[in-house]
Amino acid sequence: MGRRKLNATSWTWVAAAARGTAHARMDARLQDAYKCCFIENSGSLFAIVSDGAGSAIRGGEGASLSCRTLSSLVRTHYEHNRFAPSDETIHSWIDIVRARIDEAALSRGLKSREFATTIVCALSYTGGSTFIHIGDGCAVYKAVNSEEWVCASWPHHGEYASSTNFITDQPEPIIRISRINVQIDVLCLLTDGLERLALELSAQRPHRPFFDGLLRPVTNSKMVGRDSTLSQQLAKYLDSSPINARTDDDKALILAVRK
């Protein structure tokens, strides 16, 4: 990528999710969700992907509810603050999401764990970014004027195969908050279904060919904000035979480029 201005405040992004073949065979709904938005009064980009637990009957609803609620909370934060949220504020946001899930579960006569979901969030602003992560999935970025893909937050897997943490965990979830003080030019968030394609798991690093292939069309896009045409193409790619041959899980991905 070429040199970019440090005071740039516009982004182009693509975002999509696709149902995995395992869920399609069972005629189960898509369990992954996502949200991406630019907050003009702060010059910040907020992105989140969420993966509803396959073992939870309302995992997809938990994922959608988490994305909508956290996006709204971030917007409200910047209506009253100029700076990035503190760890205390972030923990309060998670408490609010959990309360919303509790309300949704109660209204349906269910336990909150039936809405179990992971979250990977990024809030990128001039000079730095904050990442909020519960469970698996991953956040990857490229710093300004750098060609290196860096993992900002690695997937967390539990003691047993295919296990992880969820926002509904009791008595409270394991929340990982990380901050970097470098400007990000490219940001990518993805859910668990893409880990085997996007990450070199043994080396614990991003698989560069995967991300470079996705980046080129977004870098060349003339759109500001969400490129809907490229997002539709991304959705088809996520549901393509080459991808489905390597993963049968749902998958969601957001890729954003600072312009």
PDB file of N, CA and C in Angstrom, residues 63-161:
ATOM      1  N   ALA A  63     -25.744 -13.305  18.820  1.00  0.00           N
ATOM      2  CA  ALA A  63     -24.733 -12.627  18.019  1.00  0.00           C
ATOM      3  C   ALA A  63     -25.268 -11.313  17.457  1.00  0.00           C
ATOM      4  N   SER A  64     -26.470 -11.346  16.892  1.00  0.00           N
ATOM      5  CA  SER A  64     -27.060 -10.130  16.328  1.00  0.00           C
ATOM      6  C   SER A  64     -27.309  -9.082  17.405  1.00  0.00           C
ATOM      7  N   LEU A  65     -27.810  -9.509  18.550  1.00  0.00           N
ATOM      8  CA  LEU A  65     -28.093  -8.584  19.641  1.00  0.00           C
ATOM      9  C   LEU A  65     -26.810  -7.948  20.158  1.00  0.00           C
ATOM     10  N   SER A  66     -25.744  -8.726  20.247  1.00  0.00           N
ATOM     11  CA  SER A  66     -24.458  -8.192  20.707  1.00  0.00           C
ATOM     12  C   SER A  66     -23.934  -7.139  19.742  1.00  0.00           C
ATOM     13  N   CYS A  67     -24.023  -7.402  18.442  1.00  0.00           N
ATOM     14  CA  CYS A  67     -23.533  -6.445  17.449  1.00  0.00           C
ATOM     15  C   CYS A  67     -24.323  -5.142  17.487  1.00  0.00           C
ATOM     16  N   ARG A  68     -25.641  -5.246  17.528  1.00  0.00           N
ATOM     17  CA  ARG A  68     -26.471  -4.034  17.541  1.00  0.00           C
ATOM     18  C   ARG A  68     -26.246  -3.219  18.803  1.00  0.00           C
ATOM     19  N   THR A  69     -26.186  -3.893  19.943  1.00  0.00           N
ATOM     20  CA  THR A  69     -26.069  -3.179  21.213  1.00  0.00           C
ATOM     21  C   THR A  69     -24.719  -2.491  21.346  1.00  0.00           C
ATOM     22  N   LEU A  70     -23.638  -3.182  21.031  1.00  0.00           N
ATOM     23  CA  LEU A  70     -22.316  -2.575  21.166  1.00  0.00           C
ATOM     24  C   LEU A  70     -22.126  -1.435  20.178  1.00  0.00           C
ATOM     25  N   SER A  71     -22.658  -1.563  18.969  1.00  0.00           N
ATOM     26  CA  SER A  71     -22.570  -0.466  18.010  1.00  0.00           C
ATOM     27  C   SER A  71     -23.274   0.774  18.534  1.00  0.00           C
ATOM     28  N   SER A  72     -24.448   0.589  19.113  1.00  0.00           N
ATOM     29  CA  SER A  72     -25.197   1.711  19.671  1.00  0.00           C
ATOM     30  C   SER A  72     -24.465   2.350  20.849  1.00  0.00           C
ATOM     31  N   LEU A  73     -23.868   1.525  21.700  1.00  0.00           N
ATOM     32  CA  LEU A  73     -23.146   2.041  22.867  1.00  0.00           C
ATOM     33  C   LEU A  73     -21.922   2.844  22.455  1.00  0.00           C
ATOM     34  N   VAL A  74     -21.228   2.399  21.415  1.00  0.00           N
ATOM     35  CA  VAL A  74     -20.057   3.145  20.935  1.00  0.00           C
ATOM     36  C   VAL A  74     -20.482   4.500  20.387  1.00  0.00           C
ATOM     37  N   ARG A  75     -21.551   4.524  19.605  1.00  0.00           N
ATOM     38  CA  ARG A  75     -22.032   5.800  19.072  1.00  0.00           C
ATOM     39  C   ARG A  75     -22.426   6.761  20.198  1.00  0.00           C
ATOM     40  N   THR A  76     -23.122   6.236  21.200  1.00  0.00           N
ATOM     41  CA  THR A  76     -23.524   7.074  22.329  1.00  0.00           C
ATOM     42  C   THR A  76     -22.311   7.599  23.084  1.00  0.00           C
ATOM     43  N   HIS A  77     -21.302   6.762  23.237  1.00  0.00           N
ATOM     44  CA  HIS A  77     -20.073   7.183  23.924  1.00  0.00           C
ATOM     45  C   HIS A  77     -19.469   8.406  23.252  1.00  0.00           C
ATOM     46  N   TYR A  78     -19.396   8.389  21.926  1.00  0.00           N
ATOM     47  CA  TYR A  78     -18.745   9.484  21.217  1.00  0.00           C
ATOM     48  C   TYR A  78     -19.633  10.712  21.062  1.00  0.00           C
ATOM     49  N   GLU A  79     -20.877  10.608  21.415  1.00  0.00           N
ATOM     50  CA  GLU A  79     -21.715  11.804  21.475  1.00  0.00           C
ATOM     51  C   GLU A  79     -21.348  12.671  22.676  1.00  0.00           C
ATOM     52  N   HIS A  80     -20.688  12.045  23.672  1.00  0.00           N
ATOM     53  CA  HIS A  80     -20.378  12.757  24.915  1.00  0.00           C
ATOM     54  C   HIS A  80     -18.891  12.758  25.260  1.00  0.00           C
ATOM     55  N   ASN A  81     -18.074  12.048  24.480  1.00  0.00           N
ATOM     56  CA  ASN A  81     -16.649  11.938  24.781  1.00  0.00           C
ATOM     57  C   ASN A  81     -15.821  12.081  23.516  1.00  0.00           C
ATOM     58  N   ARG A  82     -14.627  12.629  23.675  1.00  0.00           N
ATOM     59  CA  ARG A  82     -13.708  12.766  22.549  1.00  0.00           C
ATOM     60  C   ARG A  82     -12.703  11.634  22.505  1.00  0.00           C
ATOM     61  N   PHE A  83     -12.552  10.910  23.611  1.00  0.00           N
ATOM     62  CA  PHE A  83     -11.472   9.944  23.706  1.00  0.00           C
ATOM     63  C   PHE A  83     -12.005   8.508  23.684  1.00  0.00           C
ATOM     64  N   ALA A  84     -11.088   7.584  23.462  1.00  0.00           N
ATOM     65  CA  ALA A  84     -11.444   6.167  23.423  1.00  0.00           C
ATOM     66  C   ALA A  84     -11.979   5.730  24.777  1.00  0.00           C
ATOM     67  N   PRO A  85     -12.833   4.733  24.807  1.00  0.00           N
ATOM     68  CA  PRO A  85     -13.411   4.267  26.073  1.00  0.00           C
ATOM     69  C   PRO A  85     -12.358   3.643  26.982  1.00  0.00           C
ATOM     70  N   SER A  86     -12.523   3.837  28.271  1.00  0.00           N
ATOM     71  CA  SER A  86     -11.648   3.216  29.259  1.00  0.00           C
ATOM     72  C   SER A  86     -12.014   1.746  29.416  1.00  0.00           C
ATOM     73  N   ASP A  87     -11.144   0.998  30.097  1.00  0.00           N
ATOM     74  CA  ASP A  87     -11.470  -0.406  30.377  1.00  0.00           C
ATOM     75  C   ASP A  87     -12.753  -0.501  31.199  1.00  0.00           C
ATOM     76  N   GLU A  88     -12.932   0.420  32.126  1.00  0.00           N
ATOM     77  CA  GLU A  88     -14.138   0.416  32.956  1.00  0.00           C
ATOM     78  C   GLU A  88     -15.389   0.604  32.104  1.00  0.00           C
ATOM     79  N   THR A  89     -15.324   1.527  31.147  1.00  0.00           N
ATOM     80  CA  THR A  89     -16.457   1.746  30.245  1.00  0.00           C
ATOM     81  C   THR A  89     -16.741   0.505  29.415  1.00  0.00           C
ATOM     82  N   ILE A  90     -15.697  -0.118  28.907  1.00  0.00           N
ATOM     83  CA  ILE A  90     -15.875  -1.328  28.091  1.00  0.00           C
ATOM     84  C   ILE A  90     -16.532  -2.434  28.906  1.00  0.00           C
ATOM     85  N   HIS A  91     -16.106  -2.619  30.144  1.00  0.00           N
ATOM     86  CA  HIS A  91     -16.726  -3.639  30.998  1.00  0.00           C
ATOM     87  C   HIS A  91     -18.202  -3.317  31.236  1.00  0.00           C
ATOM     88  N   SER A  92     -18.514  -2.028  31.360  1.00  0.00           N
ATOM     89  CA  SER A  92     -19.931  -1.654  31.546  1.00  0.00           C
ATOM     90  C   SER A  92     -20.732  -1.959  30.293  1.00  0.00           C
ATOM     91  N   TRP A  93     -20.126  -1.803  29.114  1.00  0.00           N
ATOM     92  CA  TRP A  93     -20.817  -2.152  27.872  1.00  0.00           C
ATOM     93  C   TRP A  93     -21.146  -3.640  27.836  1.00  0.00           C
ATOM     94  N   ILE A  94     -20.186  -4.457  28.220  1.00  0.00           N
ATOM     95  CA  ILE A  94     -20.423  -5.904  28.219  1.00  0.00           C
ATOM     96  C   ILE A  94     -21.543  -6.256  29.195  1.00  0.00           C
ATOM     97  N   ASP A  95     -21.563  -5.582  30.334  1.00  0.00           N
ATOM     98  CA  ASP A  95     -22.649  -5.809  31.299  1.00  0.00           C
ATOM     99  C   ASP A  95     -24.004  -5.468  30.686  1.00  0.00           C
ATOM    100  N   ILE A  96     -24.049  -4.393  29.898  1.00  0.00           N
ATOM    101  CA  ILE A  96     -25.308  -3.989  29.263  1.00  0.00           C
ATOM    102  C   ILE A  96     -25.733  -5.032  28.225  1.00  0.00           C
ATOM    103  N   VAL A  97     -24.797  -5.519  27.435  1.00  0.00           N
ATOM    104  CA  VAL A  97     -25.128  -6.560  26.450  1.00  0.00           C
ATOM    105  C   VAL A  97     -25.669  -7.790  27.160  1.00  0.00           C
ATOM    106  N   ARG A  98     -25.011  -8.196  28.245  1.00  0.00           N
ATOM    107  CA  ARG A  98     -25.464  -9.365  28.985  1.00  0.00           C
ATOM    108  C   ARG A  98     -26.869  -9.149  29.547  1.00  0.00           C
ATOM    109  N   ALA A  99     -27.137  -7.920  29.997  1.00  0.00           N
ATOM    110  CA  ALA A  99     -28.474  -7.617  30.517  1.00  0.00           C
ATOM    111  C   ALA A  99     -29.525  -7.706  29.411  1.00  0.00           C
ATOM    112  N   ARG A 100     -29.184  -7.239  28.207  1.00  0.00           N
ATOM    113  CA  ARG A 100     -30.108  -7.327  27.073  1.00  0.00           C
ATOM    114  C   ARG A 100     -30.375  -8.795  26.713  1.00  0.00           C
ATOM    115  N   ILE A 101     -29.335  -9.594  26.764  1.00  0.00           N
ATOM    116  CA  ILE A 101     -29.503 -11.022  26.477  1.00  0.00           C
ATOM    117  C   ILE A 101     -30.370 -11.673  27.550  1.00  0.00           C
ATOM    118  N   ASP A 102     -30.136 -11.308  28.816  1.00  0.00           N
ATOM    119  CA  ASP A 102     -30.956 -11.840  29.905  1.00  0.00           C
ATOM    120  C   ASP A 102     -32.432 -11.520  29.673  1.00  0.00           C
ATOM    121  N   GLU A 103     -32.720 -10.281  29.236  1.00  0.00           N
ATOM    122  CA  GLU A 103     -34.099  -9.873  28.982  1.00  0.00           C
ATOM    123  C   GLU A 103     -34.701 -10.688  27.833  1.00  0.00           C
ATOM    124  N   ALA A 104     -33.907 -10.870  26.774  1.00  0.00           N
ATOM    125  CA  ALA A 104     -34.399 -11.638  25.625  1.00  0.00           C
ATOM    126  C   ALA A 104     -34.673 -13.087  26.020  1.00  0.00           C
ATOM    127  N   ALA A 105     -33.791 -13.653  26.842  1.00  0.00           N
ATOM    128  CA  ALA A 105     -33.970 -15.038  27.282  1.00  0.00           C
ATOM    129  C   ALA A 105     -35.198 -15.170  28.170  1.00  0.00           C
ATOM    130  N   LEU A 106     -35.354 -14.239  29.104  1.00  0.00           N
ATOM    131  CA  LEU A 106     -36.486 -14.289  30.030  1.00  0.00           C
ATOM    132  C   LEU A 106     -37.810 -14.199  29.280  1.00  0.00           C
ATOM    133  N   SER A 107     -37.866 -13.337  28.271  1.00  0.00           N
ATOM    134  CA  SER A 107     -39.119 -13.161  27.527  1.00  0.00           C
ATOM    135  C   SER A 107     -39.500 -14.412  26.737  1.00  0.00           C
ATOM    136  N   ARG A 108     -38.533 -15.298  26.510  1.00  0.00           N
ATOM    137  CA  ARG A 108     -38.797 -16.522  25.759  1.00  0.00           C
ATOM    138  C   ARG A 108     -38.796 -17.765  26.650  1.00  0.00           C
ATOM    139  N   GLY A 109     -38.648 -17.547  27.962  1.00  0.00           N
ATOM    140  CA  GLY A 109     -38.634 -18.669  28.892  1.00  0.00           C
ATOM    141  C   GLY A 109     -37.398 -19.540  28.760  1.00  0.00           C
ATOM    142  N   LEU A 110     -36.252 -18.912  28.389  1.00  0.00           N
ATOM    143  CA  LEU A 110     -35.007 -19.640  28.168  1.00  0.00           C
ATOM    144  C   LEU A 110     -33.920 -19.171  29.125  1.00  0.00           C
ATOM    145  N   LYS A 111     -32.838 -19.916  29.177  1.00  0.00           N
ATOM    146  CA  LYS A 111     -31.650 -19.519  29.925  1.00  0.00           C
ATOM    147  C   LYS A 111     -30.771 -18.648  29.013  1.00  0.00           C
ATOM    148  N   SER A 112     -30.024 -17.753  29.635  1.00  0.00           N
ATOM    149  CA  SER A 112     -29.166 -16.857  28.854  1.00  0.00           C
ATOM    150  C   SER A 112     -28.140 -17.613  28.034  1.00  0.00           C
ATOM    151  N   ARG A 113     -27.703 -18.761  28.527  1.00  0.00           N
ATOM    152  CA  ARG A 113     -26.685 -19.528  27.791  1.00  0.00           C
ATOM    153  C   ARG A 113     -27.170 -19.979  26.422  1.00  0.00           C
ATOM    154  N   GLU A 114     -28.490 -19.987  26.205  1.00  0.00           N
ATOM    155  CA  GLU A 114     -29.009 -20.352  24.892  1.00  0.00           C
ATOM    156  C   GLU A 114     -28.775 -19.252  23.857  1.00  0.00           C
ATOM    157  N   PHE A 115     -28.247 -18.098  24.296  1.00  0.00           N
ATOM    158  CA  PHE A 115     -27.898 -16.986  23.413  1.00  0.00           C
ATOM    159  C   PHE A 115     -26.381 -16.807  23.354  1.00  0.00           C
ATOM    160  N   ALA A 116     -25.637 -17.825  23.754  1.00  0.00           N
ATOM    161  CA  ALA A 116     -24.181 -17.725  23.858  1.00  0.00           C
ATOM    162  C   ALA A 116     -23.548 -17.302  22.532  1.00  0.00           C
ATOM    163  N   THR A 117     -22.586 -16.389  22.615  1.00  0.00           N
ATOM    164  CA  THR A 117     -21.915 -15.908  21.419  1.00  0.00           C
ATOM    165  C   THR A 117     -20.543 -15.357  21.775  1.00  0.00           C
ATOM    166  N   THR A 118     -19.648 -15.392  20.815  1.00  0.00           N
ATOM    167  CA  THR A 118     -18.353 -14.736  20.944  1.00  0.00           C
ATOM    168  C   THR A 118     -18.454 -13.332  20.360  1.00  0.00           C
ATOM    169  N   ILE A 119     -17.466 -12.486  20.648  1.00  0.00           N
ATOM    170  CA  ILE A 119     -17.380 -11.183  19.995  1.00  0.00           C
ATOM    171  C   ILE A 119     -15.916 -10.832  19.731  1.00  0.00           C
ATOM    172  N   VAL A 120     -15.676 -10.232  18.587  1.00  0.00           N
ATOM    173  CA  VAL A 120     -14.386  -9.610  18.270  1.00  0.00           C
ATOM    174  C   VAL A 120     -14.697  -8.197  17.810  1.00  0.00           C
ATOM    175  N   CYS A 121     -14.243  -7.205  18.564  1.00  0.00           N
ATOM    176  CA  CYS A 121     -14.539  -5.798  18.263  1.00  0.00           C
ATOM    177  C   CYS A 121     -13.247  -5.022  18.050  1.00  0.00           C
ATOM    178  N   ALA A 122     -13.318  -4.023  17.197  1.00  0.00           N
ATOM    179  CA  ALA A 122     -12.205  -3.092  17.020  1.00  0.00           C
ATOM    180  C   ALA A 122     -12.747  -1.675  16.927  1.00  0.00           C
ATOM    181  N   LEU A 123     -12.091  -0.775  17.597  1.00  0.00           N
ATOM    182  CA  LEU A 123     -12.401   0.652  17.530  1.00  0.00           C
ATOM    183  C   LEU A 123     -11.105   1.346  17.135  1.00  0.00           C
ATOM    184  N   SER A 124     -11.045   1.833  15.899  1.00  0.00           N
ATOM    185  CA  SER A 124      -9.819   2.411  15.372  1.00  0.00           C
ATOM    186  C   SER A 124      -9.977   3.918  15.202  1.00  0.00           C
ATOM    187  N   TYR A 125      -9.007   4.658  15.686  1.00  0.00           N
ATOM    188  CA  TYR A 125      -9.062   6.119  15.684  1.00  0.00           C
ATOM    189  C   TYR A 125      -7.677   6.648  15.330  1.00  0.00           C
ATOM    190  N   THR A 126      -7.550   7.932  15.179  1.00  0.00           N
ATOM    191  CA  THR A 126      -6.267   8.520  14.813  1.00  0.00           C
ATOM    192  C   THR A 126      -5.214   8.185  15.858  1.00  0.00           C
ATOM    193  N   GLY A 127      -4.189   7.486  15.431  1.00  0.00           N
ATOM    194  CA  GLY A 127      -3.065   7.194  16.325  1.00  0.00           C
ATOM    195  C   GLY A 127      -3.158   5.912  17.105  1.00  0.00           C
ATOM    196  N   GLY A 128      -4.249   5.159  16.964  1.00  0.00           N
ATOM    197  CA  GLY A 128      -4.327   3.924  17.734  1.00  0.00           C
ATOM    198  C   GLY A 128      -5.634   3.186  17.550  1.00  0.00           C
ATOM    199  N   SER A 129      -5.754   2.076  18.256  1.00  0.00           N
ATOM    200  CA  SER A 129      -6.962   1.246  18.194  1.00  0.00           C
ATOM    201  C   SER A 129      -7.136   0.501  19.506  1.00  0.00           C
ATOM    202  N   THR A 130      -8.389   0.172  19.808  1.00  0.00           N
ATOM    203  CA  THR A 130      -8.734  -0.648  20.961  1.00  0.00           C
ATOM    204  C   THR A 130      -9.478  -1.878  20.464  1.00  0.00           C
ATOM    205  N   PHE A 131      -9.110  -3.042  21.005  1.00  0.00           N
ATOM    206  CA  PHE A 131      -9.737  -4.301  20.619  1.00  0.00           C
ATOM    207  C   PHE A 131     -10.405  -4.930  21.844  1.00  0.00           C
ATOM    208  N   ILE A 132     -11.599  -5.464  21.629  1.00  0.00           N
ATOM    209  CA  ILE A 132     -12.373  -6.129  22.681  1.00  0.00           C
ATOM    210  C   ILE A 132     -12.697  -7.517  22.175  1.00  0.00           C
ATOM    211  N   HIS A 133     -12.357  -8.532  22.952  1.00  0.00           N
ATOM    212  CA  HIS A 133     -12.434  -9.895  22.428  1.00  0.00           C
ATOM    213  C   HIS A 133     -12.919 -10.854  23.516  1.00  0.00           C
ATOM    214  N   ILE A 134     -13.945 -11.604  23.193  1.00  0.00           N
ATOM    215  CA  ILE A 134     -14.416 -12.693  24.053  1.00  0.00           C
ATOM    216  C   ILE A 134     -14.525 -13.935  23.174  1.00  0.00           C
ATOM    217  N   GLY A 135     -13.695 -14.923  23.439  1.00  0.00           N
ATOM    218  CA  GLY A 135     -13.787 -16.181  22.727  1.00  0.00           C
ATOM    219  C   GLY A 135     -12.843 -16.308  21.553  1.00  0.00           C
ATOM    220  N   ASP A 136     -13.276 -17.060  20.529  1.00  0.00           N
ATOM    221  CA  ASP A 136     -12.424 -17.288  19.368  1.00  0.00           C
ATOM    222  C   ASP A 136     -12.693 -16.235  18.306  1.00  0.00           C
ATOM    223  N   GLY A 137     -12.226 -16.501  17.078  1.00  0.00           N
ATOM    224  CA  GLY A 137     -12.209 -15.444  16.083  1.00  0.00           C
ATOM    225  C   GLY A 137     -10.917 -14.664  16.218  1.00  0.00           C
ATOM    226  N   CYS A 138     -10.734 -13.670  15.357  1.00  0.00           N
ATOM    227  CA  CYS A 138      -9.436 -12.992  15.334  1.00  0.00           C
ATOM    228  C   CYS A 138      -9.564 -11.570  14.800  1.00  0.00           C
ATOM    229  N   ALA A 139      -8.618 -10.710  15.223  1.00  0.00           N
ATOM    230  CA  ALA A 139      -8.478  -9.353  14.698  1.00  0.00           C
ATOM    231  C   ALA A 139      -7.056  -9.205  14.158  1.00  0.00           C
ATOM    232  N   VAL A 140      -6.951  -8.745  12.914  1.00  0.00           N
ATOM    233  CA  VAL A 140      -5.666  -8.606  12.234  1.00  0.00           C
ATOM    234  C   VAL A 140      -5.592  -7.201  11.639  1.00  0.00           C
ATOM    235  N   TYR A 141      -4.387  -6.626  11.593  1.00  0.00           N
ATOM    236  CA  TYR A 141      -4.264  -5.282  11.055  1.00  0.00           C
ATOM    237  C   TYR A 141      -2.924  -5.084  10.351  1.00  0.00           C
ATOM    238  N   LYS A 142      -2.863  -4.001   9.578  1.00  0.00           N
ATOM    239  CA  LYS A 142      -1.609  -3.503   9.027  1.00  0.00           C
ATOM    240  C   LYS A 142      -1.458  -2.061   9.487  1.00  0.00           C
ATOM    241  N   ALA A 143      -0.285  -1.714  10.011  1.00  0.00           N
ATOM    242  CA  ALA A 143      -0.021  -0.353  10.453  1.00  0.00           C
ATOM    243  C   ALA A 143       0.295   0.543   9.256  1.00  0.00           C
ATOM    244  N   VAL A 144       0.195   1.830   9.457  1.00  0.00           N
ATOM    245  CA  VAL A 144       0.458   2.794   8.400  1.00  0.00           C
ATOM    246  C   VAL A 144       1.860   2.561   7.827  1.00  0.00           C
ATOM    247  N   ASN A 145       1.941   2.541   6.494  1.00  0.00           N
ATOM    248  CA  ASN A 145       3.202   2.376   5.760  1.00  0.00           C
ATOM    249  C   ASN A 145       3.897   1.046   6.034  1.00  0.00           C
ATOM    250  N   SER A 146       3.147   0.049   6.459  1.00  0.00           N
ATOM    251  CA  SER A 146       3.721  -1.272   6.715  1.00  0.00           C
ATOM    252  C   SER A 146       3.054  -2.299   5.813  1.00  0.00           C
ATOM    253  N   GLU A 147       3.807  -3.305   5.403  1.00  0.00           N
ATOM    254  CA  GLU A 147       3.259  -4.399   4.614  1.00  0.00           C
ATOM    255  C   GLU A 147       3.005  -5.636   5.460  1.00  0.00           C
ATOM    256  N   GLU A 148       3.271  -5.558   6.747  1.00  0.00           N
ATOM    257  CA  GLU A 148       3.158  -6.729   7.618  1.00  0.00           C
ATOM    258  C   GLU A 148       1.759  -6.849   8.219  1.00  0.00           C
ATOM    259  N   TRP A 149       1.178  -8.041   8.116  1.00  0.00           N
ATOM    260  CA  TRP A 149      -0.079  -8.339   8.782  1.00  0.00           C
ATOM    261  C   TRP A 149       0.227  -8.760  10.219  1.00  0.00           C
ATOM    262  N   VAL A 150      -0.436  -8.119  11.164  1.00  0.00           N
ATOM    263  CA  VAL A 150      -0.180  -8.366  12.588  1.00  0.00           C
ATOM    264  C   VAL A 150      -1.475  -8.815  13.257  1.00  0.00           C
ATOM    265  N   CYS A 151      -1.381  -9.804  14.108  1.00  0.00           N
ATOM    266  CA  CYS A 151      -2.552 -10.254  14.861  1.00  0.00           C
ATOM    267  C   CYS A 151      -2.686  -9.410  16.124  1.00  0.00           C
ATOM    268  N   ALA A 152      -3.773  -8.677  16.222  1.00  0.00           N
ATOM    269  CA  ALA A 152      -4.013  -7.839  17.397  1.00  0.00           C
ATOM    270  C   ALA A 152      -4.616  -8.630  18.545  1.00  0.00           C
ATOM    271  N   SER A 153      -5.392  -9.650  18.230  1.00  0.00           N
ATOM    272  CA  SER A 153      -6.046 -10.455  19.266  1.00  0.00           C
ATOM    273  C   SER A 153      -6.269 -11.854  18.713  1.00  0.00           C
ATOM    274  N   TRP A 154      -5.600 -12.828  19.309  1.00  0.00           N
ATOM    275  CA  TRP A 154      -5.592 -14.206  18.825  1.00  0.00           C
ATOM    276  C   TRP A 154      -6.807 -14.964  19.363  1.00  0.00           C
ATOM    277  N   PRO A 155      -7.281 -15.971  18.645  1.00  0.00           N
ATOM    278  CA  PRO A 155      -8.425 -16.749  19.138  1.00  0.00           C
ATOM    279  C   PRO A 155      -8.117 -17.422  20.469  1.00  0.00           C
ATOM    280  N   HIS A 156      -9.115 -17.452  21.337  1.00  0.00           N
ATOM    281  CA  HIS A 156      -8.974 -18.165  22.606  1.00  0.00           C
ATOM    282  C   HIS A 156      -9.807 -19.443  22.545  1.00  0.00           C
ATOM    283  N   HIS A 157      -9.141 -20.563  22.724  1.00  0.00           N
ATOM    284  CA  HIS A 157      -9.829 -21.845  22.732  1.00  0.00           C
ATOM    285  C   HIS A 157      -9.728 -22.459  24.124  1.00  0.00           C
ATOM    286  N   GLY A 158     -10.773 -23.168  24.502  1.00  0.00           N
ATOM    287  CA  GLY A 158     -10.857 -23.731  25.846  1.00  0.00           C
ATOM    288  C   GLY A 158     -10.046 -24.999  26.010  1.00  0.00           C
ATOM    289  N   GLU A 159     -10.296 -25.651  27.110  1.00  0.00           N
ATOM    290  CA  GLU A 159      -9.556 -26.856  27.465  1.00  0.00           C
ATOM    291  C   GLU A 159      -9.841 -27.993  26.499  1.00  0.00           C
ATOM    292  N   TYR A 160     -11.033 -28.020  25.928  1.00  0.00           N
ATOM    293  CA  TYR A 160     -11.431 -29.104  25.031  1.00  0.00           C
ATOM    294  C   TYR A 160     -11.509 -28.603  23.597  1.00  0.00           C
ATOM    295  N   ALA A 161     -11.420 -29.534  22.651  1.00  0.00           N
ATOM    296  CA  ALA A 161     -11.474 -29.182  21.238  1.00  0.00           C
ATOM    297  C   ALA A 161     -12.789 -28.472  20.916  1.00  0.00           C
TER     298      ALA A 161
END
